[in-house]
Short mmCIF file of C-alpha atoms in Angstrom, two decimals:
data_model
loop_
_atom_site.label_atom_id
_atom_site.label_comp_id
_atom_site.label_asym_id
_atom_site.label_seq_id
_atom_site.Cartn_x
_atom_site.Cartn_y
_atom_site.Cartn_z
CA UNK A 111 -16.25 0.55 15.91
CA UNK A 112 -17.58 4.08 14.83
CA UNK A 113 -19.77 5.07 11.58
CA UNK A 114 -19.91 8.57 9.54
CA UNK A 115 -21.51 8.93 7.27
CA UNK A 116 -20.71 9.38 4.18
CA UNK A 117 -22.31 11.81 1.88
CA UNK A 118 -21.72 10.60 -2.38
CA UNK A 119 -21.80 13.00 -5.13
CA UNK A 120 -21.48 12.94 -8.72
CA UNK A 121 -21.78 9.09 -8.97
CA UNK A 122 -22.92 8.14 -12.13
CA UNK A 123 -22.86 3.99 -11.92
CA UNK A 124 -20.54 2.76 -14.93
CA UNK A 125 -19.39 5.95 -16.37
CA UNK A 126 -18.09 7.27 -13.15
CA UNK A 127 -14.13 6.96 -12.69
CA UNK A 128 -13.84 6.25 -8.77
CA UNK A 129 -10.82 5.23 -5.94
CA UNK A 130 -10.97 3.54 -2.84
CA UNK A 131 -7.41 3.76 -0.11
CA UNK A 132 -7.82 0.46 2.22
CA UNK A 133 -5.67 -0.11 4.94
CA UNK A 134 -4.80 -3.90 3.91
CA UNK A 135 -4.21 -6.09 7.09
CA UNK A 136 -2.46 -9.33 7.12
CA UNK A 137 -2.76 -13.19 5.90
CA UNK A 138 -4.92 -11.31 2.44
CA UNK A 139 -3.84 -11.94 -0.64
CA UNK A 140 -3.54 -9.38 -3.61
CA UNK A 141 -5.81 -11.60 -5.98
CA UNK A 142 -9.02 -11.78 -8.04
CA UNK A 143 -9.17 -15.55 -7.21
CA UNK A 144 -7.26 -17.54 -5.18
CA UNK A 145 -6.70 -21.49 -6.13
CA UNK A 146 -6.32 -22.62 -2.28
CA UNK A 147 -9.24 -20.16 -1.00
CA UNK A 148 -7.66 -17.64 0.82
CA UNK A 149 -9.37 -14.58 1.37
CA UNK A 150 -8.13 -11.71 -0.96
CA UNK A 151 -8.41 -8.33 -0.68
CA UNK A 152 -11.20 -8.56 -3.18
CA UNK A 153 -13.49 -10.43 -0.82
CA UNK A 154 -12.19 -8.09 2.46
CA UNK A 155 -13.34 -5.13 -0.25
CA UNK A 156 -16.77 -6.42 -0.72
CA UNK A 157 -17.24 -7.34 3.27
CA UNK A 158 -16.11 -3.20 3.72
CA UNK A 159 -17.96 -1.41 1.63
CA UNK A 160 -21.73 -0.15 1.41
CA UNK A 161 -24.13 -2.14 -1.62
CA UNK A 162 -23.44 0.72 -3.83
CA UNK A 163 -19.96 0.56 -4.68
CA UNK A 164 -20.17 -3.55 -4.15
CA UNK A 165 -20.72 -4.06 -7.35
CA UNK A 166 -17.81 -2.09 -9.04
CA UNK A 167 -15.27 -3.90 -10.56
CA UNK A 168 -12.27 -2.93 -9.15
CA UNK A 169 -8.96 -3.70 -9.87
CA UNK A 170 -5.59 -2.68 -7.30
CA UNK A 171 -3.14 -0.26 -8.65
CA UNK A 172 0.20 -2.94 -7.47
CA UNK A 173 -0.39 -5.51 -5.13
CA UNK A 174 1.52 -6.27 -1.19
CA UNK A 175 2.31 -9.69 -0.21
CA UNK A 176 0.34 -11.08 2.44
CA UNK A 177 2.47 -10.70 5.70
CA UNK A 178 3.12 -6.67 4.47
CA UNK A 179 -0.32 -4.42 5.77
CA UNK A 180 -0.79 -0.48 4.85
CA UNK A 181 -2.56 1.29 2.03
CA UNK A 182 -3.44 -0.25 -0.41
CA UNK A 183 -5.13 1.99 -3.47
CA UNK A 184 -8.35 0.92 -5.63
CA UNK A 185 -10.22 2.14 -8.35
CA UNK A 186 -12.51 1.16 -11.52
CA UNK A 187 -10.69 3.10 -13.79
CA UNK A 188 -7.99 1.16 -16.05
CA UNK A 189 -6.78 3.88 -17.29
CA UNK A 190 -5.77 4.60 -13.93
CA UNK A 191 -4.20 1.42 -13.52
CA UNK A 192 -2.09 1.62 -16.15
CA UNK A 193 -0.66 4.74 -15.74
CA UNK A 194 0.22 4.58 -11.95
CA UNK A 195 2.00 0.54 -12.30
CA UNK A 196 3.67 1.37 -15.50
CA UNK A 197 7.19 0.97 -15.00
CA UNK A 198 7.46 4.68 -16.58
CA UNK A 199 5.32 6.09 -13.87
CA UNK A 200 7.65 5.64 -10.61
CA UNK A 201 5.52 7.57 -8.23
CA UNK A 202 7.84 7.26 -5.23
CA UNK A 203 5.46 4.57 -2.21
CA UNK A 204 6.96 4.15 1.81
CA UNK A 205 6.84 2.12 4.10
CA UNK A 206 7.73 2.04 7.45
CA UNK A 207 9.88 -1.65 8.10
CA UNK A 208 11.24 -3.11 11.04
CA UNK A 209 14.27 -4.71 9.91
CA UNK A 210 16.09 -7.48 11.91
CA UNK A 211 19.60 -6.59 13.67
CA UNK A 212 21.18 -2.98 14.22
CA UNK A 213 21.94 -2.27 10.77
CA UNK A 214 24.95 -0.46 9.82
CA UNK A 215 25.80 2.40 7.96
CA UNK A 216 27.48 0.04 6.07
CA UNK A 217 25.13 -1.75 5.36
CA UNK A 218 22.46 1.92 5.07
CA UNK A 219 24.01 3.39 2.11
CA UNK A 220 23.65 0.08 -0.21
CA UNK A 221 20.38 0.33 0.46
CA UNK A 222 20.24 3.87 -0.50
CA UNK A 223 22.62 2.92 -3.05
CA UNK A 224 20.89 -0.24 -4.79
CA UNK A 225 21.72 -3.61 -4.15
CA UNK A 226 21.69 -6.94 -5.67
CA UNK A 227 18.07 -8.36 -6.00
CA UNK A 228 17.80 -11.88 -5.25
CA UNK A 229 15.10 -13.95 -8.12
CA UNK A 230 17.17 -12.85 -11.27
CA UNK A 231 16.16 -9.52 -10.41
CA UNK A 232 18.76 -7.05 -11.17
CA UNK A 233 20.06 -4.02 -8.99
CA UNK A 234 17.34 -1.78 -6.98
CA UNK A 235 17.19 1.76 -8.11
CA UNK A 236 17.99 4.25 -6.05
CA UNK A 237 15.80 4.52 -2.57
CA UNK A 238 15.94 7.63 0.46
CA UNK A 239 16.35 4.78 3.98
CA UNK A 240 16.47 6.71 7.20
CA UNK A 241 16.38 5.07 10.59
CA UNK A 242 12.83 6.61 11.59
CA UNK A 243 10.93 5.77 15.38
CA UNK A 244 9.01 2.76 15.56
CA UNK A 245 4.88 2.53 15.19
CA UNK A 246 3.35 1.25 18.86
CA UNK A 247 2.90 -1.67 16.69
CA UNK A 248 6.82 -2.40 16.45
CA UNK A 249 8.20 -0.91 20.18
CA UNK A 250 8.78 -5.40 21.26
CA UNK A 251 9.93 -5.91 18.28
CA UNK A 252 12.65 -2.85 18.21
CA UNK A 253 13.56 -3.84 22.13
CA UNK A 254 14.42 -7.17 20.56
CA UNK A 255 17.85 -4.94 18.82
CA UNK A 256 15.94 -4.79 15.26
CA UNK A 257 16.17 -0.90 12.87
CA UNK A 258 12.81 0.67 12.30
CA UNK A 259 14.00 1.86 8.49
CA UNK A 260 11.66 3.90 6.59
CA UNK A 261 12.22 3.71 2.85
CA UNK A 262 11.24 4.67 -0.34
CA UNK A 263 11.64 3.27 -3.57
CA UNK A 264 10.18 4.39 -7.06
CA UNK A 265 9.67 1.08 -8.81
CA UNK A 266 7.86 -2.39 -7.45
CA UNK A 267 9.82 -5.28 -7.93
CA UNK A 268 8.60 -8.72 -6.16
CA UNK A 269 9.07 -8.31 -2.72
CA UNK A 270 11.39 -5.43 -3.40
CA UNK A 271 11.76 -4.52 0.96
CA UNK A 272 12.17 -8.48 1.38
CA UNK A 273 14.85 -8.81 -0.59
CA UNK A 274 16.16 -5.24 0.19
CA UNK A 275 16.95 -6.31 3.57
CA UNK A 276 18.26 -9.92 2.18
CA UNK A 277 20.84 -8.06 0.12
CA UNK A 278 22.11 -6.45 3.53
CA UNK A 279 22.10 -9.81 5.44
CA UNK A 280 19.30 -8.65 6.95
CA UNK A 281 15.24 -9.74 6.98
CA UNK A 282 12.03 -8.03 6.78
CA UNK A 283 10.08 -8.36 10.28
CA UNK A 284 7.07 -6.61 8.87
CA UNK A 285 5.96 -4.08 6.93
CA UNK A 286 3.38 -1.32 6.35
CA UNK A 287 2.95 0.19 2.83
CA UNK A 288 2.19 4.18 4.60
CA UNK A 289 1.37 6.64 0.76
CA UNK A 290 1.38 5.81 -2.55
CA UNK A 291 3.05 9.07 -4.22
CA UNK A 292 1.34 11.98 -1.65
CA UNK A 293 -1.31 9.51 -0.61
CA UNK A 294 -0.42 8.46 2.91
CA UNK A 295 -2.11 6.33 5.11
CA UNK A 296 -3.14 8.37 7.13
CA UNK A 297 -6.83 8.90 8.18
CA UNK A 298 -7.28 5.42 8.26
CA UNK A 299 -6.72 4.13 11.89
CA UNK A 300 -6.63 0.25 11.86
CA UNK A 301 -7.23 -2.85 9.44
CA UNK A 302 -10.05 -2.73 6.89
CA UNK A 303 -10.61 1.43 7.02
CA UNK A 304 -11.34 3.07 3.62
CA UNK A 305 -11.54 6.48 2.65
CA UNK A 306 -12.49 7.45 -1.49
CA UNK A 307 -9.96 9.48 -3.03
CA UNK A 308 -10.79 12.84 -4.32
CA UNK A 309 -10.25 14.15 -7.77
CA UNK A 310 -7.65 16.47 -6.47
CA UNK A 311 -5.42 14.37 -4.20
CA UNK A 312 -5.27 11.81 -7.52
CA UNK A 313 -4.03 14.84 -9.42
CA UNK A 314 -1.28 15.60 -6.97
CA UNK A 315 -0.47 12.61 -5.45
CA UNK A 316 0.13 10.49 -8.20
CA UNK A 317 0.06 12.97 -11.26
CA UNK A 318 -3.27 11.91 -12.40
CA UNK A 319 -6.21 13.41 -13.76
CA UNK A 320 -8.60 11.88 -13.39
CA UNK A 321 -12.00 13.32 -15.15
CA UNK A 322 -14.96 12.55 -13.74
CA UNK A 323 -14.50 11.41 -10.04
CA UNK A 324 -16.91 10.61 -7.09
CA UNK A 325 -15.53 13.02 -4.77
CA UNK A 326 -15.55 12.47 -0.75
CA UNK A 327 -13.62 13.58 2.01
CA UNK A 328 -15.62 11.54 3.94
CA UNK A 329 -14.51 7.93 6.14
CA UNK A 330 -16.40 4.84 6.69
CA UNK A 331 -15.42 3.20 9.47
#
């Protein structure tokens, strides 16, 4: 695959706050260690990052379940992790979802208004839910009378998108997270792609002022 030269600016080991956007594929577990010896997102991150970034202690800004793909942000700044995952932050996260069956207007409105989630997780907050054109990878699924949706939520309960669809008698056939705040998956063309996230992106995209950052707009593939 093609590699682009990455320019590192202002990195000071042990003191710089660094954030990486990563395109997660299926079957990767969002934990530092898995008791069943399955591959984790941290294992994969170590494989794709250059050597000078492999020694950093990374932390994910929220999780995705094993079968969900898409954008994850990793950082070495625990303050940013706390800020981004705190319930009061309400950072919007957008997902492209293939829902089983042709959802009615009533079902979609229920998703927008909030539904009672299984597992005793209470009612979901109001969400933005719209029917969209399916991604190329989902065209075959859409041929079988399913509904491609874009869903934006501002909370992060366990397997929330899946539970929301179950609450309206459907299920998620596929889920891909395409943005966190205004930081988007666009630009990461395939699974395992990654790039450094600039301080200005974190400030405008998440409302976070990181202080000293490692800046680069370069992407390595």
